[in-house]
Short mmCIF file of C-alpha atoms in Angstrom, two decimals:
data_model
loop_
_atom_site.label_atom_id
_atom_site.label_comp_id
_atom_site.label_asym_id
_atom_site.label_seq_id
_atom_site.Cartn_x
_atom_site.Cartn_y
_atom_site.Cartn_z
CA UNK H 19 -52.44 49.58 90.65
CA UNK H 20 -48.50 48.74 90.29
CA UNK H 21 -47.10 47.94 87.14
CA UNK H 22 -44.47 45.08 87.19
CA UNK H 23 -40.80 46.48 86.07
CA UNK H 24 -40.36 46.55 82.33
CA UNK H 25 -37.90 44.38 81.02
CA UNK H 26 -36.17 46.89 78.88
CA UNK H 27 -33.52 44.55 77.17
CA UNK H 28 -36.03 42.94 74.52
CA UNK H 29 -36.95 46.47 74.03
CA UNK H 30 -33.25 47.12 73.07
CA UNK H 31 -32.84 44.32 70.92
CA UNK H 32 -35.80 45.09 68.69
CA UNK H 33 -35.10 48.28 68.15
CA UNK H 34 -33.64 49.60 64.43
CA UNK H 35 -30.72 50.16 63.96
CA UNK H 36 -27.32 48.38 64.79
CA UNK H 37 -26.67 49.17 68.21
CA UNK H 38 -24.74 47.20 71.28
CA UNK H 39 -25.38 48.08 74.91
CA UNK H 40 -22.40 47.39 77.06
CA UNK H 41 -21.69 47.70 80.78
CA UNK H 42 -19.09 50.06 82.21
CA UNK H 43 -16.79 47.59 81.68
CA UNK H 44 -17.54 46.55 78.18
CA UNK H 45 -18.93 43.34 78.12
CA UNK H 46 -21.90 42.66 75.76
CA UNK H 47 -25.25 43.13 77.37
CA UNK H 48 -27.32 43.28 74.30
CA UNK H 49 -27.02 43.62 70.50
CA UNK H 50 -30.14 44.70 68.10
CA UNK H 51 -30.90 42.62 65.43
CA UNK H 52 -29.61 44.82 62.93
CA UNK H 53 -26.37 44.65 64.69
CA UNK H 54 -26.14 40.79 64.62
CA UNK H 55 -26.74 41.38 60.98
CA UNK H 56 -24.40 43.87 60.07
CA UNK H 57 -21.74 41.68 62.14
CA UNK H 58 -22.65 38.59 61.06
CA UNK H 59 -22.85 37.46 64.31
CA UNK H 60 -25.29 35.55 66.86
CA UNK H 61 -27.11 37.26 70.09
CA UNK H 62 -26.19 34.05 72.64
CA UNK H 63 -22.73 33.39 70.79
CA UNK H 64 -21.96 37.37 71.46
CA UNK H 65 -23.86 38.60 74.76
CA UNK H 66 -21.75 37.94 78.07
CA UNK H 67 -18.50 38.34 76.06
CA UNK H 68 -16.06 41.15 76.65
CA UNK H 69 -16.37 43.47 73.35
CA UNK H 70 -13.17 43.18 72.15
CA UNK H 71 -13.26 39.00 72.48
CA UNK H 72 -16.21 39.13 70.74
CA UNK H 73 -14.38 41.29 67.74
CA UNK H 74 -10.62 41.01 67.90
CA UNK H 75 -8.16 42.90 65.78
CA UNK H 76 -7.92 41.42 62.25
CA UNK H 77 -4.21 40.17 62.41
CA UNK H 78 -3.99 41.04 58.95
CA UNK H 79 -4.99 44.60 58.89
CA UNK H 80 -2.94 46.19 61.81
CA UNK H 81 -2.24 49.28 60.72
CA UNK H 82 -6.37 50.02 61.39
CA UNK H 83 -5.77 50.07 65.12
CA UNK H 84 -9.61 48.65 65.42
CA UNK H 85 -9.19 47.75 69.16
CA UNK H 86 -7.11 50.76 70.55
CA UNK H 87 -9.58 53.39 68.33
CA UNK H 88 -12.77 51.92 69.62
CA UNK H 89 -11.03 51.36 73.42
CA UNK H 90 -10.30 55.11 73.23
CA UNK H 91 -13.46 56.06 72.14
CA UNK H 92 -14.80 54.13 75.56
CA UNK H 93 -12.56 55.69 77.71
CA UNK H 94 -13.11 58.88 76.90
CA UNK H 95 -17.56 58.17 77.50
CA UNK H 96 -16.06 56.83 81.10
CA UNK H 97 -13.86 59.49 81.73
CA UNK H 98 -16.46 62.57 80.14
CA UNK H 99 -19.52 60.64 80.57
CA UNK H 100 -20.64 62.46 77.09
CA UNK H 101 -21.48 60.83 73.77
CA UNK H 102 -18.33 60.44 71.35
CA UNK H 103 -18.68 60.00 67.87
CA UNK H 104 -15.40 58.75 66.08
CA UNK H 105 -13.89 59.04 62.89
CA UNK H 106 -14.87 56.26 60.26
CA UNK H 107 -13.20 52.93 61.29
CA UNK H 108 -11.81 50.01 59.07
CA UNK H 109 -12.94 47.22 61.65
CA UNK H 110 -13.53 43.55 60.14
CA UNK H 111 -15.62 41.04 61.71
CA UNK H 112 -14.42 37.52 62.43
CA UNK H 113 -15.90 35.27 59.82
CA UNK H 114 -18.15 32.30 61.67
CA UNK H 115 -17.97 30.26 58.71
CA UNK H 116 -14.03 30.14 58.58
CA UNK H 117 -12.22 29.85 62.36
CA UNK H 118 -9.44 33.02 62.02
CA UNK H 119 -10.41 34.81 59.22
CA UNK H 120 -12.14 38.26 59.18
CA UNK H 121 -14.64 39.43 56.40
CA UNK H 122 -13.76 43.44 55.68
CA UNK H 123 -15.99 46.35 57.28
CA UNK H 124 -15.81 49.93 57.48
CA UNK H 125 -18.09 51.50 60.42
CA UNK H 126 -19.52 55.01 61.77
CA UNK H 127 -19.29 54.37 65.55
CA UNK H 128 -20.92 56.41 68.06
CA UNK H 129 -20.67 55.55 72.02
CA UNK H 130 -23.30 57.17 74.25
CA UNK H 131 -23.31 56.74 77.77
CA UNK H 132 -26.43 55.75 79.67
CA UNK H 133 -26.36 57.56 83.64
CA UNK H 134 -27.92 56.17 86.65
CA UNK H 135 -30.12 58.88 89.40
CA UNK H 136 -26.55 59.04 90.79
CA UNK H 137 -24.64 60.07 87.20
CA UNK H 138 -22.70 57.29 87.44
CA UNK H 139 -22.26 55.54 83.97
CA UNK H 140 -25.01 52.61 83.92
CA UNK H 141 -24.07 51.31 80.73
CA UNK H 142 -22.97 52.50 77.02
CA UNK H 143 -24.78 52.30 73.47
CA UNK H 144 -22.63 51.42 70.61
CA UNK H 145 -24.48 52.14 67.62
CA UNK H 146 -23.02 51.56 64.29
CA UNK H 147 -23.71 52.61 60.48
CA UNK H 148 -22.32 50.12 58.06
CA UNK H 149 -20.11 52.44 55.53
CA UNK H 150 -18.36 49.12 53.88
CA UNK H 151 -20.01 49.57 50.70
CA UNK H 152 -19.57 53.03 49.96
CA UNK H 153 -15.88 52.79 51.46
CA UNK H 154 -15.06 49.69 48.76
CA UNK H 155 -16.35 52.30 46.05
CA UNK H 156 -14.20 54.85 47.06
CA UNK H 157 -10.98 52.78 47.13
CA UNK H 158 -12.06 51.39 43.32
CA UNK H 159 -12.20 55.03 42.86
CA UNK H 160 -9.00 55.70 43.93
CA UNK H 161 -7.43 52.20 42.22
CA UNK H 162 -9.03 53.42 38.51
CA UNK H 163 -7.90 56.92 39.28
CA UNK H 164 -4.12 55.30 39.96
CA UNK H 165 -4.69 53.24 36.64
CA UNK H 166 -5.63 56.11 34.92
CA UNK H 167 -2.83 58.78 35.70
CA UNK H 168 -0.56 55.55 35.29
CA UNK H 169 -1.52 54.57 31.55
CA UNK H 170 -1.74 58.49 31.21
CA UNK H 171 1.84 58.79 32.16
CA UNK H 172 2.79 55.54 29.78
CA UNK H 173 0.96 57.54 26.81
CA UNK H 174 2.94 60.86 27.79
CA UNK H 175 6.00 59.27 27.84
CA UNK H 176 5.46 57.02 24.63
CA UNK H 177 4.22 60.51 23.03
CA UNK H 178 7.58 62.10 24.17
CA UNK H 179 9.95 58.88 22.44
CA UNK H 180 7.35 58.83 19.31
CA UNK H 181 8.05 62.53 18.77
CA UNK H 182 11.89 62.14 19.83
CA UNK H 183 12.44 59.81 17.08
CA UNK H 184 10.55 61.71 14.13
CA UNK H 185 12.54 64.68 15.69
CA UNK H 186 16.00 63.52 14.88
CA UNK H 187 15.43 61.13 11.76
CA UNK H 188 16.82 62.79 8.73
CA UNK H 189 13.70 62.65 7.06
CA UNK H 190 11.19 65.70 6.65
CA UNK H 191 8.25 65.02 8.53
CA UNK H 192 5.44 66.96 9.28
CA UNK H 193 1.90 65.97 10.59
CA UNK H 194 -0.93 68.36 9.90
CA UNK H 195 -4.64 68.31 11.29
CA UNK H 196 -7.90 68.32 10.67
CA UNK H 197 -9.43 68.73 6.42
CA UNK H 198 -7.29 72.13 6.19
CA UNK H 199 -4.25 70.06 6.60
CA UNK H 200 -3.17 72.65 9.20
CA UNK H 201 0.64 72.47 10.66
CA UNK H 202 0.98 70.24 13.89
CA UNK H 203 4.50 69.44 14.29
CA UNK H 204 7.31 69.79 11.98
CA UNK H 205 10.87 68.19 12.25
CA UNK H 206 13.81 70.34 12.31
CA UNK H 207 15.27 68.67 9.26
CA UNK H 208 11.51 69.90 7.37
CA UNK H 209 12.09 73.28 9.39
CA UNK H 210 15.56 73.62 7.63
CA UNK H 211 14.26 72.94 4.04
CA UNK H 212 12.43 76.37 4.50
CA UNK H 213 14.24 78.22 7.01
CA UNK H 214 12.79 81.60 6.14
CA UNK H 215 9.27 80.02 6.53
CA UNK H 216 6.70 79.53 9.86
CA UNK H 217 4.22 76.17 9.33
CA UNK H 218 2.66 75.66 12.51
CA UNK H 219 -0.78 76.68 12.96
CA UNK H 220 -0.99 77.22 8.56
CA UNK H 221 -2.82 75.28 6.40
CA UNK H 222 -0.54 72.99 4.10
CA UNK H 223 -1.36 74.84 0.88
CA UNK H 224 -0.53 78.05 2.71
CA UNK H 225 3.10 77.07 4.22
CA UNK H 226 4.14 75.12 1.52
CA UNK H 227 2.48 77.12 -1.78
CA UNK H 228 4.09 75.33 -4.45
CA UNK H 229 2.52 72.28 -3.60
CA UNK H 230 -0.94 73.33 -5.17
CA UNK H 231 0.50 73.31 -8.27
CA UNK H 232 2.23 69.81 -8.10
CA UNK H 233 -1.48 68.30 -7.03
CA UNK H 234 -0.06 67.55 -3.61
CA UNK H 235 -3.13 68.96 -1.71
CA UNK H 236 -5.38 67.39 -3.26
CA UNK H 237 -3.51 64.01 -2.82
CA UNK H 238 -3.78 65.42 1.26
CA UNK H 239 -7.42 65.37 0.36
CA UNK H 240 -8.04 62.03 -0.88
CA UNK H 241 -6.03 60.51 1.89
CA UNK H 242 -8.18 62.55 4.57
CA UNK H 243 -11.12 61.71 2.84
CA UNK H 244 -10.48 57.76 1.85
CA UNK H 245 -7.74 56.88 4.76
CA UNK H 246 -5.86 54.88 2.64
CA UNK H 247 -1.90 56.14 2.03
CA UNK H 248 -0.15 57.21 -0.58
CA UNK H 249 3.15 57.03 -1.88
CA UNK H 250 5.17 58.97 -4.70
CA UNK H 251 8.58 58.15 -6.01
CA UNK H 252 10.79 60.35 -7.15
CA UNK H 253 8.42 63.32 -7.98
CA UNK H 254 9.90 66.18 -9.18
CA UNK H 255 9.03 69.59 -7.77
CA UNK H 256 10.85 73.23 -8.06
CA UNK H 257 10.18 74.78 -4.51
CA UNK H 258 11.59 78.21 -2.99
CA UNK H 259 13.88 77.07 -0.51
CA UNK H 260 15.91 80.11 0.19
CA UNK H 261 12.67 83.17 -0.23
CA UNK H 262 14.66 85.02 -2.50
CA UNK H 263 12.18 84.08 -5.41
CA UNK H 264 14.62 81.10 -7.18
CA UNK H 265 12.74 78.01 -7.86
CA UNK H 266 15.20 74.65 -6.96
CA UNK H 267 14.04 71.39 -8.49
CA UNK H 268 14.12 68.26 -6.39
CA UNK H 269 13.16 65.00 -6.88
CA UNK H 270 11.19 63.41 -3.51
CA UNK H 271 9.89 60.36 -2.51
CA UNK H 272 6.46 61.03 -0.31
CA UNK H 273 4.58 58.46 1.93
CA UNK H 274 0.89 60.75 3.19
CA UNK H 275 -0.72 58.40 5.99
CA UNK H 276 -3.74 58.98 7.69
CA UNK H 277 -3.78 59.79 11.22
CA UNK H 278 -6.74 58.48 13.78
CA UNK H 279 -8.27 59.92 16.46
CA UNK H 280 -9.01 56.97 19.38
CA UNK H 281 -12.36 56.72 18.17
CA UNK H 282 -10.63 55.55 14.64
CA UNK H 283 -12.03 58.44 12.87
CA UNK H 284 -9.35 60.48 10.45
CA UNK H 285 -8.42 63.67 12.03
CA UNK H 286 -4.90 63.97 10.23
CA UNK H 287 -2.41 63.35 8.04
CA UNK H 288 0.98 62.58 8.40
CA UNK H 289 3.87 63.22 5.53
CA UNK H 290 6.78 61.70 5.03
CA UNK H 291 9.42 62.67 2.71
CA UNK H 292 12.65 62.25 1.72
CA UNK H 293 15.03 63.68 -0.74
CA UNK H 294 16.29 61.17 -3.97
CA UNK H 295 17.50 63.80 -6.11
CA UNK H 296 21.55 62.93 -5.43
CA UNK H 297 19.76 59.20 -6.83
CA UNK H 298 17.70 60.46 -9.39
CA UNK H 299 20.10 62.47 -11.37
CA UNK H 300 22.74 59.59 -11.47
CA UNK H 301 20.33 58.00 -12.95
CA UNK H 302 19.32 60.38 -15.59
CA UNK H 303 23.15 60.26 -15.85
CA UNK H 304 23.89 56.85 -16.55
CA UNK H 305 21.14 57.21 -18.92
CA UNK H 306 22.13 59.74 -20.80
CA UNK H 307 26.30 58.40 -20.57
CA UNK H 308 24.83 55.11 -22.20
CA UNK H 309 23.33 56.99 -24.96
CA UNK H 310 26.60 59.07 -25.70
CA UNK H 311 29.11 55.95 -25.36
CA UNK H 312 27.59 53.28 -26.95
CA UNK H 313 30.63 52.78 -28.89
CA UNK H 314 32.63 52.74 -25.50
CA UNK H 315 30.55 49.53 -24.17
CA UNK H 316 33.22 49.05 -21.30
CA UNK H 317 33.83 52.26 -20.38
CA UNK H 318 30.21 52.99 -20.17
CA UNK H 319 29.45 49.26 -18.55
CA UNK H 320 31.90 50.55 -15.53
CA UNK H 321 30.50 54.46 -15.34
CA UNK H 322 26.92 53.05 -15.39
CA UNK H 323 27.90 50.30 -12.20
CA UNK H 324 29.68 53.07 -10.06
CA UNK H 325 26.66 55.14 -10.54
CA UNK H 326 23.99 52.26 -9.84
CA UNK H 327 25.65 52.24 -6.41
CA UNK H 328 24.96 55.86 -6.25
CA UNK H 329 21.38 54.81 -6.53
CA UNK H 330 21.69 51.95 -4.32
CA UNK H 331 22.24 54.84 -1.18
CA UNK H 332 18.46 55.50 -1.06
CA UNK H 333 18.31 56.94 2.13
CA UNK H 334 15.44 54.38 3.13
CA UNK H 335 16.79 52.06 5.53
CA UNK H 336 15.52 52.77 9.21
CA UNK H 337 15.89 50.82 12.41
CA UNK H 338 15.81 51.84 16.10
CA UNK H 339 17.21 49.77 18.56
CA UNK H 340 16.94 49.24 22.23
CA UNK H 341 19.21 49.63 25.14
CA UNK H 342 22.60 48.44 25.53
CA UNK H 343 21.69 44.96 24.02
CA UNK H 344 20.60 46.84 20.69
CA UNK H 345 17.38 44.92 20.87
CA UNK H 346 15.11 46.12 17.23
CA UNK H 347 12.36 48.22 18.57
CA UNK H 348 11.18 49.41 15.00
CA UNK H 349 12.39 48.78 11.77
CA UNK H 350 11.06 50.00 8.43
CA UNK H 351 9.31 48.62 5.23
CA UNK H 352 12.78 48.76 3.50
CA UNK H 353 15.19 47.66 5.98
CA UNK H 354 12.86 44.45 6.60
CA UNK H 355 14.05 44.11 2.58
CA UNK H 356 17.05 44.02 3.53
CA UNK H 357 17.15 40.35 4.86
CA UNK H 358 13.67 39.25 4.00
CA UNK H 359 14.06 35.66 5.82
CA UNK H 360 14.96 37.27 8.80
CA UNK H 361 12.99 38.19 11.78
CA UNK H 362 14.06 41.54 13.14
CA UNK H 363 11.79 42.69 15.80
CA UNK H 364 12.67 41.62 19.51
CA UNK H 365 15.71 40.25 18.91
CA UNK H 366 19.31 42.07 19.25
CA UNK H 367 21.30 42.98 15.98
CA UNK H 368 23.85 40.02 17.09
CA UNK H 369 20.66 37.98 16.61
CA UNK H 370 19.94 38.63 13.54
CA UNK H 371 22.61 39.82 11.50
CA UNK H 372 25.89 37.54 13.35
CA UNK H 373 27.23 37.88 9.83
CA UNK H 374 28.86 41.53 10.38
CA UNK H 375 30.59 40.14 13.22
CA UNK H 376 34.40 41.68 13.42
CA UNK H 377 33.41 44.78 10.64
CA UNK H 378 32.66 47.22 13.39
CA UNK H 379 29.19 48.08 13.21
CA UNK H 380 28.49 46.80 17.04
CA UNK H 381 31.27 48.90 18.23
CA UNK H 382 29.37 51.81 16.60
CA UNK H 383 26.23 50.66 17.91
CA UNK H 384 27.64 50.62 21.74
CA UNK H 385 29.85 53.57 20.97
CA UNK H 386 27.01 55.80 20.14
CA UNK H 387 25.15 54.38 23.06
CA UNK H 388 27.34 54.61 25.80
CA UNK H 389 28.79 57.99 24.81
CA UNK H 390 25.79 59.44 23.43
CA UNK H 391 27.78 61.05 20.64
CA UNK H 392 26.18 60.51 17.28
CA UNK H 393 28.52 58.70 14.39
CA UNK H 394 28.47 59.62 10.72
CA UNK H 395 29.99 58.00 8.15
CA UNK H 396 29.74 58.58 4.08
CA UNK H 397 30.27 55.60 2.80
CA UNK H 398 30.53 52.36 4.79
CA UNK H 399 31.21 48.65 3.22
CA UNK H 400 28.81 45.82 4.90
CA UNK H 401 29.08 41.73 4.04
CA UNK H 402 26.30 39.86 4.97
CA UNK H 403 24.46 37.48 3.56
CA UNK H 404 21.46 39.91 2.39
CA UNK H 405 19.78 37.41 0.11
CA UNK H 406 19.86 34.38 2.60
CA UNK H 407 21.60 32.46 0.09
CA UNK H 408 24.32 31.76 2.28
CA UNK H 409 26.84 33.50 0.44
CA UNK H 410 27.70 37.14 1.85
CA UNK H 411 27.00 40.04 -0.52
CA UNK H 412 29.04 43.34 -0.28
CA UNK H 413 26.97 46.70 0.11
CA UNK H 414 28.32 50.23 0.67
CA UNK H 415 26.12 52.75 2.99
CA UNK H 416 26.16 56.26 4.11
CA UNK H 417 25.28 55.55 7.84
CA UNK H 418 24.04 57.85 10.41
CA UNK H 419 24.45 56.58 13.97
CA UNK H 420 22.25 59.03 16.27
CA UNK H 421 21.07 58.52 20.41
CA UNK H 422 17.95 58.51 21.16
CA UNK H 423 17.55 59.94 24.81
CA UNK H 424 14.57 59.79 27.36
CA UNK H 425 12.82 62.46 29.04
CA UNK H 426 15.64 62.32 31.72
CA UNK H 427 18.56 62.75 28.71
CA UNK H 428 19.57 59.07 29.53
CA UNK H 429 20.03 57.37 25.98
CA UNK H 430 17.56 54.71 25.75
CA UNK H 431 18.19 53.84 22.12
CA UNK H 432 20.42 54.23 18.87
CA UNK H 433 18.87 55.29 15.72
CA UNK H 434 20.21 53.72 12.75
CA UNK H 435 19.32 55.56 8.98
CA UNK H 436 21.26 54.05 6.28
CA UNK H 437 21.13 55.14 2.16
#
């Protein structure tokens, strides 16, 4: 008995797996279900086309080369009339909902030619593995990788300006770790205090001994423990500045704030200090001039003003400013004093004090910025209206004018400390 021919083509289209069969020259003969699937597409709106009808280059995405790759690929099953296996292809579909637009695909292709008794190339398999969804993963990958060396770079760089500024203010600033208090970073104005001395990698009560004794580390302690700061004014302390044994009194004012790790647990402290003792002992001078001319009421009255504006030079007053505009970028507890109805931050120093217009201190400002020279000056006179009264006040100032430059060396910003 003689079997009738088997029509293979049903066959082919039921088969798993997204595959196309295609004659020699590559017009649709068949597509398996999965492959209508995977493509979106419909067997009698698909078979009888020419492949590359059927799936046309997305217009928007040339640089995949969709046509000339899988064309290639073709050729060289013609030419070899062995299977070829390509590279992983960025190939979008057209989308049937929406007339010229493509939905995205990625695609393992593999062409395998199918020989007649003669060898002659009959037809050729396409068969296709859908890599779309592990392809979009990869490029989110890559985008949150970007993203991440990006804001990494943005923290390195704020790190670098954070520790360029407590670098050159004219404070003595140190930030220690962990409940030891052990040395992180010290500023070269700290540094100099003790300049026969090595903090880093010490515990506080180890670099700096004397402080025991004043109750300093245990003040450390309680700001570790509590993370709430604390401030001293004008404490006095007798330290060994010099290592040659001779105890120096001073009189500092000391902020301690705690220092978070990202999870907003204390891992630090950081200190803050300045020296008052030029201030202090004016004061203890005035003091003790109005106890010895009380008789001399006038004389006195004048002695004790010049030496209130001794005190008044508190070196307190910080601001940094921003580019060649002089925008405020940070300004301190005290300089915010200064003009308490004002609003400082964002706006440029022409903004927000227009009442030193013509006394030179925005020539200094663009001076230091455009030269990169720092400016100092002992005793400077200011009139502004510091009270908001609208009547200008006169204040004197020992000013320090110093550039603060990026990781390049370009000056980004001017530094502005004023007692």
């Amino acid at each position: 008995m003689t079997l009738p021919p088997l029509d293979l083509l049903p066959v082919f289209n039921a088969q798993p797996g997204a595959t196309l069969l295609l004659s020699p020259d590559w017009v649709i003969l068949g597509a398996s279900d999965d492959y209508l699937a995977a493509t979106l597409t419909e067997r009698t709106t698909i078979v009888g086309q020419h492949i590359f009808d059927a799936f046309p280059d997305n217009p928007e995405t040339p640089e995949a080369n969709a046509v000339a790759n899988v064309r290639a690929s073709l050729e060289t099953v013609l030419a070899t009339k062995q299977p070829h296996a390509m590279a992983p292809q960025h190939y979008d579909v057209p989308d049937r909902t929406r007339p010229g637009r493509f939905i995205e695909r990625h695609w393992q292709p593999r062409h395998t030619p199918v020989l007649n008794a003669q060898g002659q190339v009959q037809c050729i398999i396409q068969s296709v593995q859908d890599i779309t969804a592990r392809r979009l993963a990869e490029r989110q990958l890559r985008e949150s990788q970007a993203a991440e060396q990006a804001a990494h770079a943005v923290a390195v760089q704020q790190r670098h300006r954070f520790r360029e500024v407590l670098t050159q203010m004219p404070a003595y600033i140190a930030v220690y770790q962990g409940p030891d208090h052990i040395y992180q970073f010290v500023n070269p104005t700290y540094q100099s205090l003790f300049p026969h001395r090595s903090f880093l990698g010490r515990p506080f009560r180890e670099g700096t001994p004397e402080a025991v004794e004043l109750g300093i580390v245990a003040l450390f302690d309680q700001v570790y423990r509590t993370g709430e700061p604390v401030y001293l004014r004008e404490m006095e302390g007798w330290f060994d500045f010099h290592g040659n044994g001779q105890l120096v009194q001073v009189f500092l004012n000391i902020s301690l704030h705690p220092l978070r790790d990202v999870g907003g647990h204390i891992d630090g402290v950081m200190d803050f200090t300045y020296d008052v003792s030029e201030q202090v002992r004016a004061r203890q001078q005035v003091e003790q001039l109005n106890q010895q001319l009380e008789a001399a009421r006038d004389e006195a009255e004048a002695e004790r003003q010049r030496l209130t504006q001794v005190l008044m030079r508190m070196p307190a007053n910080i601001a940094l400013l921003r580019g060649p505009e002089h925008i405020y970028d940070l300004v301190n507890a005290e300089y915010e004093r200064l003009f308490p109805a004002r609003t400082t931050l964002g706006r440029t120093i022409r903004e927000v004090i227009p009442d030193i217009e013509g006394q030179g201190f925005y020539e200094l400002f663009d001076r230091v910025y455009e030269t990169g020279e720092p400016f100092y000056e002992a005793e400077t006179e200011a009139w502004a209206d510091f009270a908001g009264t609208g009547e200008p006040q006169r204040r004197y100032y020992r000013t320090t004018f110093e550039p603060i430059r990026d990781a390049q060396g370009q000056v980004t910003e001017v530094l502005n400390f004023a007692v």
